[in-house]
Coordinates of C-alpha atoms in Angstrom, one line a residue:
X167 CA 51.1 77.7 207.0
X168 CA 54.6 76.9 207.6
X169 CA 54.0 73.5 206.9
X170 CA 52.0 74.5 203.6
X171 CA 54.6 76.3 202.6
X172 CA 57.2 73.5 202.7
X173 CA 55.3 71.3 200.9
X174 CA 54.7 73.3 198.5
X175 CA 58.5 74.0 197.7
X176 CA 59.4 70.0 198.0
X177 CA 57.1 69.8 195.5
X178 CA 58.9 72.0 192.9
X179 CA 62.1 70.7 193.8
X180 CA 61.4 67.0 192.7
X181 CA 59.3 68.4 190.0
X182 CA 62.7 69.9 188.7
X183 CA 64.7 67.0 189.9
X184 CA 61.9 64.9 187.2
X185 CA 62.6 67.6 184.4
X186 CA 66.3 67.2 184.9
X187 CA 67.0 63.3 184.3
X188 CA 68.2 62.8 187.6
X189 CA 66.5 59.9 190.3
X190 CA 66.0 62.3 193.2
X191 CA 66.5 61.3 196.5
X192 CA 63.4 61.3 198.0
X193 CA 61.3 58.6 199.0
X194 CA 59.0 60.3 196.4
X195 CA 60.5 61.1 193.6
X196 CA 59.7 59.1 190.0
X197 CA 61.7 57.1 187.7
X198 CA 61.9 59.7 184.9
X199 CA 62.0 56.6 182.3
X200 CA 58.9 55.5 184.1
X201 CA 56.8 59.0 184.1
X202 CA 54.5 59.4 181.7
X203 CA 55.9 61.9 178.8
X204 CA 54.1 65.4 178.4
X205 CA 52.1 66.1 175.6
X206 CA 51.1 69.0 174.7
X207 CA 50.3 71.2 170.8
X208 CA 52.6 70.2 168.9
X209 CA 50.1 73.2 165.7
X210 CA 51.6 76.4 168.1
X211 CA 54.5 77.8 168.5
X212 CA 54.3 77.3 172.4
X213 CA 55.0 73.1 171.5
X214 CA 58.0 74.2 169.9
X215 CA 59.6 76.0 172.3
X216 CA 58.5 73.8 174.2
X217 CA 60.1 70.3 172.6
X218 CA 63.8 72.4 172.1
X219 CA 63.6 72.8 176.1
X220 CA 63.7 69.2 177.2
X221 CA 66.6 67.2 177.3
X222 CA 65.8 65.6 173.9
X223 CA 65.5 68.3 172.1
X224 CA 68.7 69.5 173.5
X225 CA 70.7 66.6 172.4
X226 CA 69.6 66.4 168.6
X227 CA 70.4 70.9 168.3
X228 CA 74.3 69.9 169.9
X229 CA 74.4 66.9 167.7
X230 CA 73.6 69.1 164.7
X231 CA 75.8 72.1 165.8
X232 CA 78.5 69.2 166.0
X233 CA 77.6 68.2 162.5
X234 CA 78.0 71.4 161.0
X235 CA 81.5 72.7 162.6
X236 CA 83.0 69.8 161.6
X237 CA 82.0 69.9 157.8
X238 CA 82.8 73.7 158.3
X239 CA 86.4 73.2 159.5
X240 CA 86.9 69.6 158.3
X241 CA 84.9 69.9 154.7
X242 CA 82.8 66.2 156.1
X243 CA 82.6 64.5 159.4
X244 CA 85.7 63.3 161.1
X245 CA 84.5 60.4 162.0
X246 CA 84.1 59.6 157.7
X247 CA 87.3 60.8 156.8
X248 CA 90.6 58.4 156.8
X249 CA 93.0 58.6 158.2
X250 CA 96.1 59.9 155.7
X251 CA 93.5 63.2 156.8
X252 CA 93.1 63.0 159.9
X253 CA 97.6 61.8 160.7
X254 CA 100.8 63.3 158.9
X255 CA 104.3 61.1 159.8
X256 CA 106.5 63.2 161.5
X257 CA 110.2 62.4 160.2
X258 CA 112.6 64.3 162.7
X259 CA 114.8 67.0 162.3
X260 CA 114.9 67.3 158.7
X261 CA 112.7 70.2 157.9
X262 CA 113.5 72.5 160.9
X263 CA 117.4 71.4 159.5
X264 CA 115.7 73.4 156.6
X265 CA 114.5 76.3 158.3
X266 CA 118.0 77.0 159.4
X267 CA 119.9 76.4 156.5
X268 CA 117.3 79.4 155.2
X269 CA 119.3 82.6 153.9
X270 CA 117.5 86.1 154.6
X271 CA 116.7 86.6 151.2
X272 CA 114.8 83.0 151.2
X273 CA 113.1 84.2 154.6
X274 CA 112.5 87.5 152.7
X275 CA 110.8 85.4 149.7
X276 CA 108.6 83.4 152.1
X277 CA 107.7 85.9 153.5
X278 CA 106.3 87.7 150.5
X279 CA 105.0 84.7 149.7
X280 CA 102.9 84.5 152.5
X281 CA 98.9 86.7 152.4
X282 CA 98.3 89.7 154.7
X283 CA 96.7 89.7 157.6
X284 CA 94.1 91.4 156.3
X285 CA 93.4 88.8 153.3
X286 CA 93.4 85.8 155.1
X287 CA 90.6 87.5 157.6
X288 CA 87.9 87.9 154.5
X289 CA 89.1 84.8 153.2
X290 CA 86.4 82.0 153.4
X291 CA 87.6 79.1 155.6
X292 CA 84.2 77.4 155.3
X293 CA 84.6 73.8 153.8
X294 CA 81.2 74.2 152.5
X295 CA 81.3 73.9 148.9
X296 CA 78.7 77.5 148.1
X297 CA 75.5 75.9 145.9
X298 CA 74.8 76.3 142.7
X299 CA 72.8 78.7 140.8
X300 CA 70.9 75.7 138.8
X301 CA 69.3 79.0 136.3
X302 CA 72.8 80.4 135.5
X303 CA 72.7 76.2 134.3
X304 CA 69.4 76.1 132.8
X305 CA 69.9 76.6 128.9
X306 CA 65.8 77.9 127.0
X307 CA 65.6 75.4 124.3
X308 CA 67.6 72.6 126.0
X309 CA 66.4 70.0 124.8
X310 CA 65.6 71.3 121.4
X311 CA 68.9 72.0 120.8
X312 CA 70.3 68.7 121.7
X313 CA 67.5 67.3 119.3
X314 CA 69.0 69.3 116.9
X315 CA 72.9 68.8 117.7
X316 CA 71.9 65.7 117.4
X317 CA 70.0 65.2 114.4
X318 CA 73.2 67.7 112.7
X319 CA 75.4 64.9 113.8
X320 CA 73.7 62.0 112.2
X321 CA 73.7 64.4 109.0
X322 CA 77.7 64.8 109.1
X323 CA 77.7 61.2 109.0
X324 CA 75.9 61.1 105.5
X325 CA 78.2 63.5 104.3
X326 CA 75.1 67.2 105.0
X327 CA 76.7 70.3 106.1
X328 CA 74.5 73.3 107.4
X329 CA 74.2 76.7 105.7
X330 CA 76.7 78.5 107.3
X331 CA 79.5 76.4 107.5
X332 CA 78.8 76.5 104.1
X333 CA 78.9 79.8 103.5
X334 CA 82.0 80.1 105.6
X335 CA 83.6 77.3 103.2
X336 CA 82.2 79.3 100.4
X337 CA 83.6 82.4 101.4
X338 CA 87.5 80.9 102.4
X339 CA 87.7 79.7 98.6
X340 CA 86.4 83.1 97.3
X341 CA 87.4 85.5 99.7
X342 CA 85.7 88.9 98.6
X343 CA 87.8 91.8 97.3
X344 CA 89.0 93.8 99.6
X345 CA 87.4 98.0 98.1
X346 CA 89.8 100.2 97.7
X347 CA 89.4 103.5 100.1
X348 CA 89.2 106.9 98.5
X349 CA 92.5 108.6 99.1
X350 CA 93.1 112.3 98.6
X351 CA 93.1 112.5 94.7
X352 CA 90.1 110.7 94.7
X353 CA 88.3 113.6 96.6
X354 CA 90.0 116.0 95.1
X355 CA 89.2 114.9 91.1
X356 CA 85.4 114.1 92.4
X357 CA 83.3 116.4 90.9
X358 CA 81.0 119.2 92.7
X359 CA 77.2 118.9 92.1
X360 CA 74.0 120.9 93.3
X361 CA 72.2 119.3 96.1
X362 CA 69.0 120.9 94.9
X363 CA 69.5 120.5 91.0
X364 CA 66.5 118.2 89.1
X365 CA 69.6 116.2 87.9
X366 CA 71.6 115.8 90.9
X367 CA 73.6 112.2 91.0
X368 CA 71.6 110.9 94.1
X369 CA 68.2 111.4 92.3
X370 CA 69.1 109.5 89.1
X371 CA 68.0 106.3 90.3
X372 CA 65.2 107.0 91.3
X373 CA 64.1 109.1 87.5
X374 CA 61.5 107.6 85.6
X375 CA 60.0 105.9 88.9
X376 CA 56.1 105.4 90.2
X377 CA 55.6 107.5 93.2
X378 CA 52.8 105.1 94.5
X379 CA 56.5 103.0 94.5
X380 CA 58.7 105.6 95.9
X381 CA 56.0 106.9 98.3
X382 CA 55.9 103.2 99.8
X383 CA 59.9 102.9 100.4
X384 CA 60.4 106.4 101.6
X385 CA 62.2 107.1 98.8
X386 CA 60.9 109.8 97.8
X387 CA 62.5 113.7 98.5
X388 CA 60.9 116.6 100.3
X389 CA 60.0 118.3 97.4
X390 CA 61.4 122.3 97.8
X391 CA 58.3 125.0 98.0
X392 CA 58.6 127.4 95.7
X393 CA 59.1 130.3 97.1
X394 CA 62.5 128.8 98.1
X395 CA 62.6 129.6 94.1
X396 CA 63.2 133.8 94.6
X397 CA 64.8 135.4 96.8
X398 CA 63.5 137.3 99.7
X399 CA 64.9 140.2 98.5
X400 CA 66.9 141.9 95.3
X401 CA 69.0 143.9 97.3
X402 CA 72.7 142.7 97.0
X403 CA 74.0 140.5 100.1
X404 CA 77.2 142.3 100.7
X405 CA 76.9 146.1 99.6
X406 CA 80.4 148.4 97.8
X407 CA 81.1 151.2 100.3
X408 CA 81.2 154.4 99.6
X409 CA 84.3 156.4 98.3
X410 CA 84.7 158.1 100.6
X411 CA 85.2 155.2 103.4
X412 CA 88.3 154.3 101.6
X413 CA 91.6 154.7 104.0
X414 CA 92.6 157.0 101.4
X415 CA 90.1 159.2 100.0
X416 CA 88.8 162.5 97.6
X417 CA 88.5 165.5 99.7
X418 CA 84.8 165.7 97.9
X419 CA 84.2 162.0 98.5
X420 CA 85.2 162.3 102.2
X421 CA 83.1 165.6 103.0
X422 CA 80.0 164.2 101.4
X423 CA 80.3 160.8 103.1
X424 CA 80.4 163.6 106.3
X425 CA 77.1 165.3 104.9
X426 CA 75.2 162.2 104.7
X427 CA 76.2 161.2 108.4
X428 CA 75.8 165.1 109.9
X429 CA 72.5 164.4 108.2
X430 CA 71.4 160.9 110.3
X431 CA 72.4 162.5 113.5
X432 CA 70.4 165.5 112.4
X433 CA 67.4 163.4 111.9
X434 CA 67.6 161.8 114.6
X435 CA 68.0 164.6 116.9
X436 CA 64.8 166.1 115.9
X437 CA 62.5 163.2 116.1
X438 CA 64.4 163.1 120.1
X439 CA 62.7 167.3 120.4
X440 CA 59.5 165.8 119.3
X441 CA 59.2 163.2 121.8
X442 CA 60.9 165.7 124.8
X443 CA 58.2 168.5 123.5
X444 CA 55.8 165.5 123.7
X445 CA 56.1 164.1 127.3
X446 CA 56.6 168.1 128.4
X447 CA 55.0 169.3 131.2
X448 CA 51.9 172.0 130.2
X449 CA 53.3 175.3 130.5
X450 CA 52.6 177.3 134.1
X451 CA 49.1 178.9 134.0
X452 CA 48.1 175.6 132.2
X453 CA 49.3 173.5 135.3
X454 CA 46.2 172.3 137.2
X455 CA 45.5 173.7 140.8
X456 CA 42.8 172.2 143.3
X457 CA 40.5 175.1 142.8
X458 CA 40.6 174.2 139.2
X459 CA 40.1 170.3 140.2
X460 CA 37.2 171.0 142.1
X461 CA 35.4 173.2 139.5
X462 CA 36.9 170.1 137.1
X463 CA 34.7 167.7 139.5
X464 CA 31.7 169.8 139.8
X465 CA 30.7 170.1 136.3
X466 CA 27.6 169.0 135.9
X467 CA 26.3 168.6 139.2
X468 CA 24.8 172.1 140.1
X469 CA 23.1 172.3 136.9
X470 CA 21.2 169.1 137.8
X471 CA 20.1 171.1 141.1
X472 CA 19.5 173.9 139.3
X473 CA 16.8 172.0 136.7
X474 CA 15.2 169.9 140.0
X475 CA 14.7 173.1 141.6
X476 CA 12.7 174.9 138.9
X477 CA 10.7 171.4 138.2
X478 CA 9.6 171.6 141.7
X479 CA 9.0 175.6 141.5
X480 CA 6.6 174.8 138.4
X481 CA 4.7 171.9 139.9
X482 CA 4.4 173.6 143.4
X483 CA 2.5 176.5 141.0
X484 CA 0.1 175.4 139.0
X485 CA -0.8 172.0 139.5
X486 CA -3.8 171.8 137.5
X487 CA -1.9 172.8 134.6
X488 CA 0.1 169.1 134.5
X489 CA -3.0 167.5 134.9
X490 CA -4.9 169.3 132.0
X491 CA -1.7 168.2 129.6
X492 CA -1.8 164.3 131.0
X493 CA -5.5 164.7 130.6
X494 CA -4.8 165.9 126.6
X495 CA -2.3 163.7 125.7
X496 CA -4.0 160.5 127.1
X497 CA -7.1 161.9 124.8
X498 CA -4.4 161.9 121.4
X499 CA -3.3 159.0 121.5
X500 CA -6.5 156.9 122.4
X501 CA -7.7 157.7 118.9
X502 CA -4.7 156.7 116.7
X503 CA -4.6 153.5 119.0
X504 CA -8.2 152.7 118.3
X505 CA -7.5 153.1 114.6
X506 CA -4.8 150.8 114.5
X507 CA -7.1 148.0 116.0
X508 CA -10.0 148.9 113.3
X509 CA -9.8 145.6 110.7
X510 CA -10.2 146.6 107.5
X511 CA -12.7 145.3 104.7
X512 CA -12.8 143.0 102.0
X513 CA -12.8 146.1 99.7
X514 CA -10.3 147.6 100.9
X515 CA -7.8 144.5 100.9
X516 CA -8.2 144.3 97.0
X517 CA -7.9 147.9 96.3
X518 CA -4.4 147.6 98.4
X519 CA -4.0 144.6 96.5
X520 CA -4.5 145.5 92.8
X521 CA -2.4 149.1 93.2
X522 CA 0.9 146.4 95.0
X523 CA -0.3 145.0 91.0
X524 CA -0.2 148.0 89.6
X525 CA 3.4 149.0 91.0
X526 CA 5.0 145.5 90.1
X527 CA 3.6 146.0 86.2
X528 CA 4.9 149.9 85.5
X529 CA 8.5 148.7 87.0
X530 CA 8.7 146.2 84.7
X531 CA 7.7 148.5 82.2
X532 CA 9.8 150.6 83.3
X533 CA 13.0 148.0 83.4
X534 CA 11.8 147.0 79.4
X535 CA 12.3 150.1 78.7
X536 CA 15.2 151.1 79.8
X537 CA 17.0 148.0 78.5
X538 CA 15.7 148.8 74.8
X539 CA 17.1 152.1 75.4
X540 CA 20.7 151.3 75.8
X541 CA 20.6 149.5 72.5
X542 CA 21.3 153.0 71.4
X543 CA 24.5 153.4 73.8
X544 CA 26.3 150.6 72.9
X545 CA 29.4 153.4 71.3
X546 CA 28.8 154.8 75.3
X547 CA 29.5 151.9 77.4
X548 CA 32.2 150.3 74.7
X549 CA 33.9 153.6 76.1
X550 CA 33.3 153.1 79.2
X551 CA 34.7 149.6 79.1
X552 CA 37.4 150.9 77.5
X553 CA 38.4 153.4 80.0
X554 CA 38.1 151.1 82.8
X555 CA 40.3 148.6 81.6
X556 CA 42.8 151.3 80.9
X557 CA 42.0 152.1 84.7
X558 CA 43.1 149.1 85.5
X559 CA 45.5 148.4 83.6
X560 CA 47.1 152.0 84.7
X561 CA 46.8 150.5 88.3
X562 CA 48.3 147.2 87.2
X563 CA 51.8 149.0 86.5
X564 CA 51.3 151.0 88.8
X565 CA 51.4 148.4 91.6
X566 CA 54.2 146.1 89.9
X567 CA 56.6 149.3 89.5
X568 CA 56.3 149.8 93.0
X569 CA 56.7 146.1 94.4
X570 CA 59.5 146.7 91.7
X571 CA 61.0 150.2 94.1
X572 CA 60.5 148.0 96.9
X573 CA 62.1 145.1 95.7
X574 CA 65.0 146.7 97.5
X575 CA 63.5 147.6 100.9
X576 CA 63.2 145.9 104.1
X577 CA 59.8 144.9 105.2
X578 CA 57.7 144.9 108.5
X579 CA 58.2 141.0 109.7
X580 CA 58.3 141.4 113.0
X581 CA 57.0 144.1 115.4
X582 CA 60.0 146.2 115.2
X583 CA 61.1 148.6 112.1
X584 CA 64.2 148.1 110.4
X585 CA 66.9 150.4 111.3
X586 CA 69.8 150.9 109.0
X587 CA 73.7 150.8 110.9
X588 CA 75.2 154.1 111.4
X589 CA 77.8 155.6 108.7
X590 CA 80.8 153.9 109.6
X591 CA 82.8 157.5 108.5
X592 CA 86.3 158.5 109.9
X593 CA 86.4 162.5 110.8
X594 CA 89.4 164.6 108.8
X595 CA 92.2 164.5 111.8
X596 CA 91.1 160.3 112.2
X597 CA 91.7 159.9 108.7
X598 CA 95.5 158.6 107.7
X599 CA 98.0 157.8 104.7
X600 CA 99.1 154.2 105.0
X601 CA 97.3 150.8 106.2
X602 CA 99.3 150.3 109.1
X603 CA 98.3 153.3 111.0
X604 CA 94.4 152.8 110.0
X605 CA 92.4 152.8 112.6
X606 CA 89.3 150.4 111.9
X607 CA 85.6 151.2 111.7
X608 CA 82.9 148.3 112.0
X609 CA 82.0 145.2 113.2
X610 CA 81.7 142.2 110.2
X611 CA 79.3 140.3 112.8
X612 CA 77.2 143.3 113.3
X613 CA 77.3 144.1 109.7
X614 CA 76.2 140.7 108.4
X615 CA 73.2 140.5 110.7
X616 CA 71.9 143.9 109.3
X617 CA 71.9 142.7 106.5
X618 CA 70.1 139.2 107.2
X619 CA 67.4 141.8 108.5
X620 CA 67.7 144.1 105.3
X621 CA 67.4 141.1 102.7
X622 CA 64.0 140.2 104.8
X623 CA 66.0 136.8 106.0
X624 CA 65.2 137.7 109.3
X625 CA 63.4 140.0 111.4
X626 CA 64.2 142.9 112.8
X627 CA 65.6 142.2 116.5
X628 CA 67.1 144.3 119.6
X629 CA 68.7 143.1 122.8
X630 CA 67.3 141.2 125.2
X631 CA 67.3 143.8 128.4
X632 CA 69.0 142.0 131.8
X633 CA 66.2 142.1 134.4
X634 CA 67.4 140.8 138.0
X635 CA 65.4 138.9 139.9
X636 CA 66.6 139.5 143.2
X637 CA 67.7 142.6 144.7
X638 CA 71.2 144.0 145.3
X639 CA 71.9 144.3 149.2
X640 CA 75.5 145.9 150.0
X641 CA 76.7 145.1 153.0
X642 CA 80.1 146.5 154.7
X643 CA 82.9 144.1 155.3
X644 CA 84.2 144.3 159.3
X645 CA 88.0 144.9 158.3
X646 CA 87.3 147.6 155.8
X647 CA 84.2 148.7 158.5
X648 CA 87.4 149.4 160.9
X649 CA 89.8 150.4 159.3
X650 CA 87.0 153.5 158.7

């Protein structure tokens, strides 16, 4: 075992010595130049690693790394650099004397010119120029543009100039006249016009043009709807307040306005009381008790049980009578069914047909006689037609009068009814004889909003109700709790 193990170790050492490239001292050592080179698979990664670990591969890597280092530091190979770049001439102590003769101000300026350490760290120290972006230098249609430039150079020599150059030369010879900006005086003197009128200045150039042409060129204006020509209500936009609402009214006018406000409040109070009566609980004697509730729930159950008991007794007393009744009903139904199934004879069908024809002839004779008699009723028919026309005219006039009466009233435009605003009135004790001490009443925005609703321009609305999405949680702070 010992001999075998030592022999194996010798073989391993000779192999490592042979791989290192040096001739071993053992008699079994082989010259690496004479040793046959091992060939492994080169189309696999294992073969690449094997080649890179060999001495020749390591030497190639070191050489390439050295070349890259020289290119980064000196911008090229040191062996190819000229002598002026590698060496310089030392001229002695002149530079040192200059450094000694510099003052503090000059040294400070030199320090200021010296870049910062952080800038030096971030600076690119590589001497290799950055690769150019080929796409940035490429021009689309470069060959075409080059041929075009060459053509124009040839034409310029012959005396021809491109169109844009000719236009620029013409513009220089005849410069355009600058348009005068309208000043404030011109703006004031400009006449006003109605935008929706038929003869406004915007539509004058389009007058007399073809409709199809205007539609295709997008110049045909939007047709104004016919209902825009009519007002939704004939009520005035601003109502004149009554005389009792002035800051210094007469006694009669002020009392009349107070009476109107009092009537409004009375009507509102009556409506509230009516609603309370409708929603109020019934009197004490009509309040439902447990006994009355039980009787109401058993209302039809007792009667149905009595009827079922009576029927059961009748069936128990006379079963034979019930059988007789059922037998008689069956006997009466049988002949009716036979009569319905019995087939009619030919004679019966002819009689029925003759009877139908006779009835039709009699109806036609009766209608002809009535038409003949109506000839003698022309005067009465004219009177009836005149009465009917008069009634229709009366109804038409009534509807027109009703429309005129309701022209000033607000219509029902939405789910809510229009509610008139409160009357702005001050009590007798609140009146003041001067505008300086006058207490303002009402709100302009609210008044205009109600005016829109009264004139049917917007539907009556109510304020949106605020609904909290989460439940409010009340928490006492620790400091407040400690004080208590």
